[in-house]
PDB file of C-alpha atoms in Angstrom:
ATOM      1  CA  MET A   1     -40.476  33.783 100.027  1.00  0.00           C
ATOM      2  CA  GLY A   2     -36.769  33.074 100.028  1.00  0.00           C
ATOM      3  CA  ARG A   3     -34.864  35.748 101.774  1.00  0.00           C
ATOM      4  CA  GLY A   4     -31.401  34.267 101.992  1.00  0.00           C
ATOM      5  CA  GLU A   5     -28.899  33.115  99.454  1.00  0.00           C
ATOM      6  CA  ASN A   6     -31.363  30.979  97.536  1.00  0.00           C
ATOM      7  CA  PHE A   7     -32.605  31.460  94.010  1.00  0.00           C
ATOM      8  CA  SER A   8     -36.374  31.493  94.412  1.00  0.00           C
ATOM      9  CA  THR A   9     -39.236  32.259  92.098  1.00  0.00           C
ATOM     10  CA  LYS A  10     -40.227  35.203  94.208  1.00  0.00           C
ATOM     11  CA  GLY A  11     -36.817  35.500  95.822  1.00  0.00           C
ATOM     12  CA  ARG A  12     -35.666  38.823  97.113  1.00  0.00           C
ATOM     13  CA  GLY A  13     -31.977  38.074  97.252  1.00  0.00           C
ATOM     14  CA  GLU A  14     -29.884  35.341  95.694  1.00  0.00           C
ATOM     15  CA  ASN A  15     -32.251  32.450  96.183  1.00  0.00           C
ATOM     16  CA  PHE A  16     -32.597  29.320  94.093  1.00  0.00           C
ATOM     17  CA  SER A  17     -35.630  27.905  95.868  1.00  0.00           C
ATOM     18  CA  THR A  18     -39.239  28.922  95.929  1.00  0.00           C
ATOM     19  CA  LYS A  19     -39.353  29.386  99.662  1.00  0.00           C
ATOM     20  CA  GLY A  20     -35.719  28.740 100.481  1.00  0.00           C
ATOM     21  CA  ARG A  21     -34.613  29.522 103.997  1.00  0.00           C
ATOM     22  CA  GLY A  22     -30.847  29.613 104.206  1.00  0.00           C
ATOM     23  CA  GLU A  23     -28.438  28.281 101.621  1.00  0.00           C
ATOM     24  CA  ASN A  24     -30.583  25.391 100.494  1.00  0.00           C
ATOM     25  CA  PHE A  25     -31.650  24.754  96.939  1.00  0.00           C
ATOM     26  CA  SER A  26     -34.961  23.139  97.844  1.00  0.00           C
ATOM     27  CA  THR A  27     -38.364  24.716  98.152  1.00  0.00           C
ATOM     28  CA  LYS A  28     -38.481  24.408 101.903  1.00  0.00           C
ATOM     29  CA  GLY A  29     -34.817  23.569 102.501  1.00  0.00           C
ATOM     30  CA  ARG A  30     -34.338  21.920 105.857  1.00  0.00           C
ATOM     31  CA  GLY A  31     -30.712  21.848 106.938  1.00  0.00           C
ATOM     32  CA  GLU A  32     -27.868  21.386 104.487  1.00  0.00           C
ATOM     33  CA  ASN A  33     -29.742  19.011 102.238  1.00  0.00           C
ATOM     34  CA  PHE A  34     -30.723  20.102  98.782  1.00  0.00           C
ATOM     35  CA  SER A  35     -34.081  18.341  98.694  1.00  0.00           C
ATOM     36  CA  THR A  36     -37.193  19.094 100.696  1.00  0.00           C
ATOM     37  CA  LYS A  37     -37.130  15.677 102.252  1.00  0.00           C
ATOM     38  CA  GLY A  38     -33.357  15.420 102.237  1.00  0.00           C
ATOM     39  CA  ARG A  39     -32.623  12.153 100.507  1.00  0.00           C
ATOM     40  CA  GLY A  40     -28.904  12.578 100.057  1.00  0.00           C
ATOM     41  CA  GLU A  41     -27.375  15.489  98.186  1.00  0.00           C
ATOM     42  CA  ASN A  42     -30.110  16.056  95.656  1.00  0.00           C
ATOM     43  CA  PHE A  43     -31.131  19.480  94.433  1.00  0.00           C
ATOM     44  CA  SER A  44     -34.779  18.748  93.726  1.00  0.00           C
ATOM     45  CA  THR A  45     -37.679  18.810  96.138  1.00  0.00           C
ATOM     46  CA  LYS A  46     -38.251  15.111  95.749  1.00  0.00           C
ATOM     47  CA  GLY A  47     -34.605  14.354  95.145  1.00  0.00           C
ATOM     48  CA  ARG A  48     -34.452  12.469  91.882  1.00  0.00           C
ATOM     49  CA  GLY A  49     -30.766  12.790  91.151  1.00  0.00           C
ATOM     50  CA  GLU A  50     -28.758  15.995  91.151  1.00  0.00           C
ATOM     51  CA  ASN A  51     -31.384  18.291  89.750  1.00  0.00           C
ATOM     52  CA  PHE A  52     -32.059  21.863  90.813  1.00  0.00           C
ATOM     53  CA  SER A  53     -35.741  21.863  89.921  1.00  0.00           C
ATOM     54  CA  THR A  54     -38.656  21.110  92.185  1.00  0.00           C
ATOM     55  CA  LYS A  55     -39.555  17.967  90.289  1.00  0.00           C
ATOM     56  CA  GLY A  56     -36.079  17.288  89.004  1.00  0.00           C
ATOM     57  CA  ARG A  57     -36.271  17.029  85.226  1.00  0.00           C
ATOM     58  CA  GLY A  58     -32.639  16.935  84.182  1.00  0.00           C
ATOM     59  CA  GLU A  59     -30.160  19.613  85.174  1.00  0.00           C
ATOM     60  CA  ASN A  60     -32.569  22.504  85.218  1.00  0.00           C
ATOM     61  CA  PHE A  61     -33.002  25.003  88.018  1.00  0.00           C
ATOM     62  CA  SER A  62     -36.684  25.666  87.436  1.00  0.00           C
ATOM     63  CA  THR A  63     -39.884  23.799  88.057  1.00  0.00           C
ATOM     64  CA  ARG A  64     -41.010  23.606  84.437  1.00  0.00           C
ATOM     65  CA  ASP A  65     -37.775  24.404  82.705  1.00  0.00           C
ATOM     66  CA  ARG A  66     -36.955  22.245  79.704  1.00  0.00           C
ATOM     67  CA  ARG A  67     -33.524  23.672  78.946  1.00  0.00           C
ATOM     68  CA  GLU A  68     -30.695  24.685  81.209  1.00  0.00           C
ATOM     69  CA  ASN A  69     -32.451  27.771  82.434  1.00  0.00           C
ATOM     70  CA  PHE A  70     -32.706  29.001  85.977  1.00  0.00           C
ATOM     71  CA  ARG A  71     -36.273  30.229  86.149  1.00  0.00           C
ATOM     72  CA  THR A  72     -39.610  28.507  86.458  1.00  0.00           C
ATOM     73  CA  LYS A  73     -40.624  28.559  82.825  1.00  0.00           C
ATOM     74  CA  GLY A  74     -37.090  29.030  81.561  1.00  0.00           C
ATOM     75  CA  ARG A  75     -37.010  31.619  78.788  1.00  0.00           C
ATOM     76  CA  GLY A  76     -33.293  32.101  78.397  1.00  0.00           C
ATOM     77  CA  GLU A  77     -30.743  32.038  81.187  1.00  0.00           C
ATOM     78  CA  ASN A  78     -32.800  33.810  83.792  1.00  0.00           C
ATOM     79  CA  PHE A  79     -32.814  32.848  87.420  1.00  0.00           C
ATOM     80  CA  SER A  80     -36.314  33.740  88.597  1.00  0.00           C
ATOM     81  CA  THR A  81     -39.693  34.932  87.492  1.00  0.00           C
ATOM     82  CA  LYS A  82     -40.263  37.752  89.921  1.00  0.00           C
ATOM     83  CA  SER A  83     -36.977  38.004  91.757  1.00  0.00           C
ATOM     84  CA  ARG A  84     -36.029  41.379  93.124  1.00  0.00           C
ATOM     85  CA  GLY A  85     -32.457  41.967  94.180  1.00  0.00           C
ATOM     86  CA  GLU A  86     -29.341  40.363  92.779  1.00  0.00           C
ATOM     87  CA  ASN A  87     -31.206  37.742  90.817  1.00  0.00           C
ATOM     88  CA  PHE A  88     -31.433  37.260  87.086  1.00  0.00           C
ATOM     89  CA  SER A  89     -35.137  37.840  86.545  1.00  0.00           C
ATOM     90  CA  ASN A  90     -37.318  38.409  83.537  1.00  0.00           C
ATOM     91  CA  LYS A  91     -37.920  41.892  84.867  1.00  0.00           C
ATOM     92  CA  GLY A  92     -34.231  42.506  85.418  1.00  0.00           C
ATOM     93  CA  ARG A  93     -32.962  46.020  84.926  1.00  0.00           C
ATOM     94  CA  GLY A  94     -29.252  46.481  84.480  1.00  0.00           C
ATOM     95  CA  ASP A  95     -26.818  43.683  83.760  1.00  0.00           C
ATOM     96  CA  ASN A  96     -29.388  40.994  84.427  1.00  0.00           C
ATOM     97  CA  VAL A  97     -30.216  38.249  82.016  1.00  0.00           C
ATOM     98  CA  SER A  98     -33.761  39.417  81.376  1.00  0.00           C
ATOM     99  CA  ALA A  99     -36.527  38.100  79.180  1.00  0.00           C
ATOM    100  CA  LYS A 100     -37.549  41.609  78.256  1.00  0.00           C
ATOM    101  CA  GLY A 101     -34.031  42.573  77.284  1.00  0.00           C
ATOM    102  CA  ARG A 102     -33.058  45.361  79.630  1.00  0.00           C
ATOM    103  CA  GLY A 103     -29.324  44.847  79.700  1.00  0.00           C
ATOM    104  CA  TRP A 104     -28.012  41.456  78.628  1.00  0.00           C
ATOM    105  CA  ASP A 105     -30.873  39.880  76.733  1.00  0.00           C
ATOM    106  CA  TRP A 106     -30.594  36.097  76.716  1.00  0.00           C
ATOM    107  CA  SER A 107     -34.313  35.602  76.310  1.00  0.00           C
ATOM    108  CA  ILE A 108     -36.095  33.778  73.546  1.00  0.00           C
TER     109      ILE A 108
END
């Protein structure tokens, strides 16, 4: 459960990946590649272009995101679903972009 500088779904830090280890954007980031299987400089787990999502649908950061959101189901400009720490989660309290509007509410 990403404990590094990744933006993960359960990340406890600044994680982008679901299980990111290090500064990778992939779910299991191995090395300095952005995909799980490292096919170039892709951001998705299966590396289909320069996506940040696990299945790479456009320029989203989430697995199911259909906008330019950063979380898994992308409701607004959040970064994770359950992130605790310096992430922008839907449970964010403070100046986080939260779905429940505690602070800066960018949610739908």
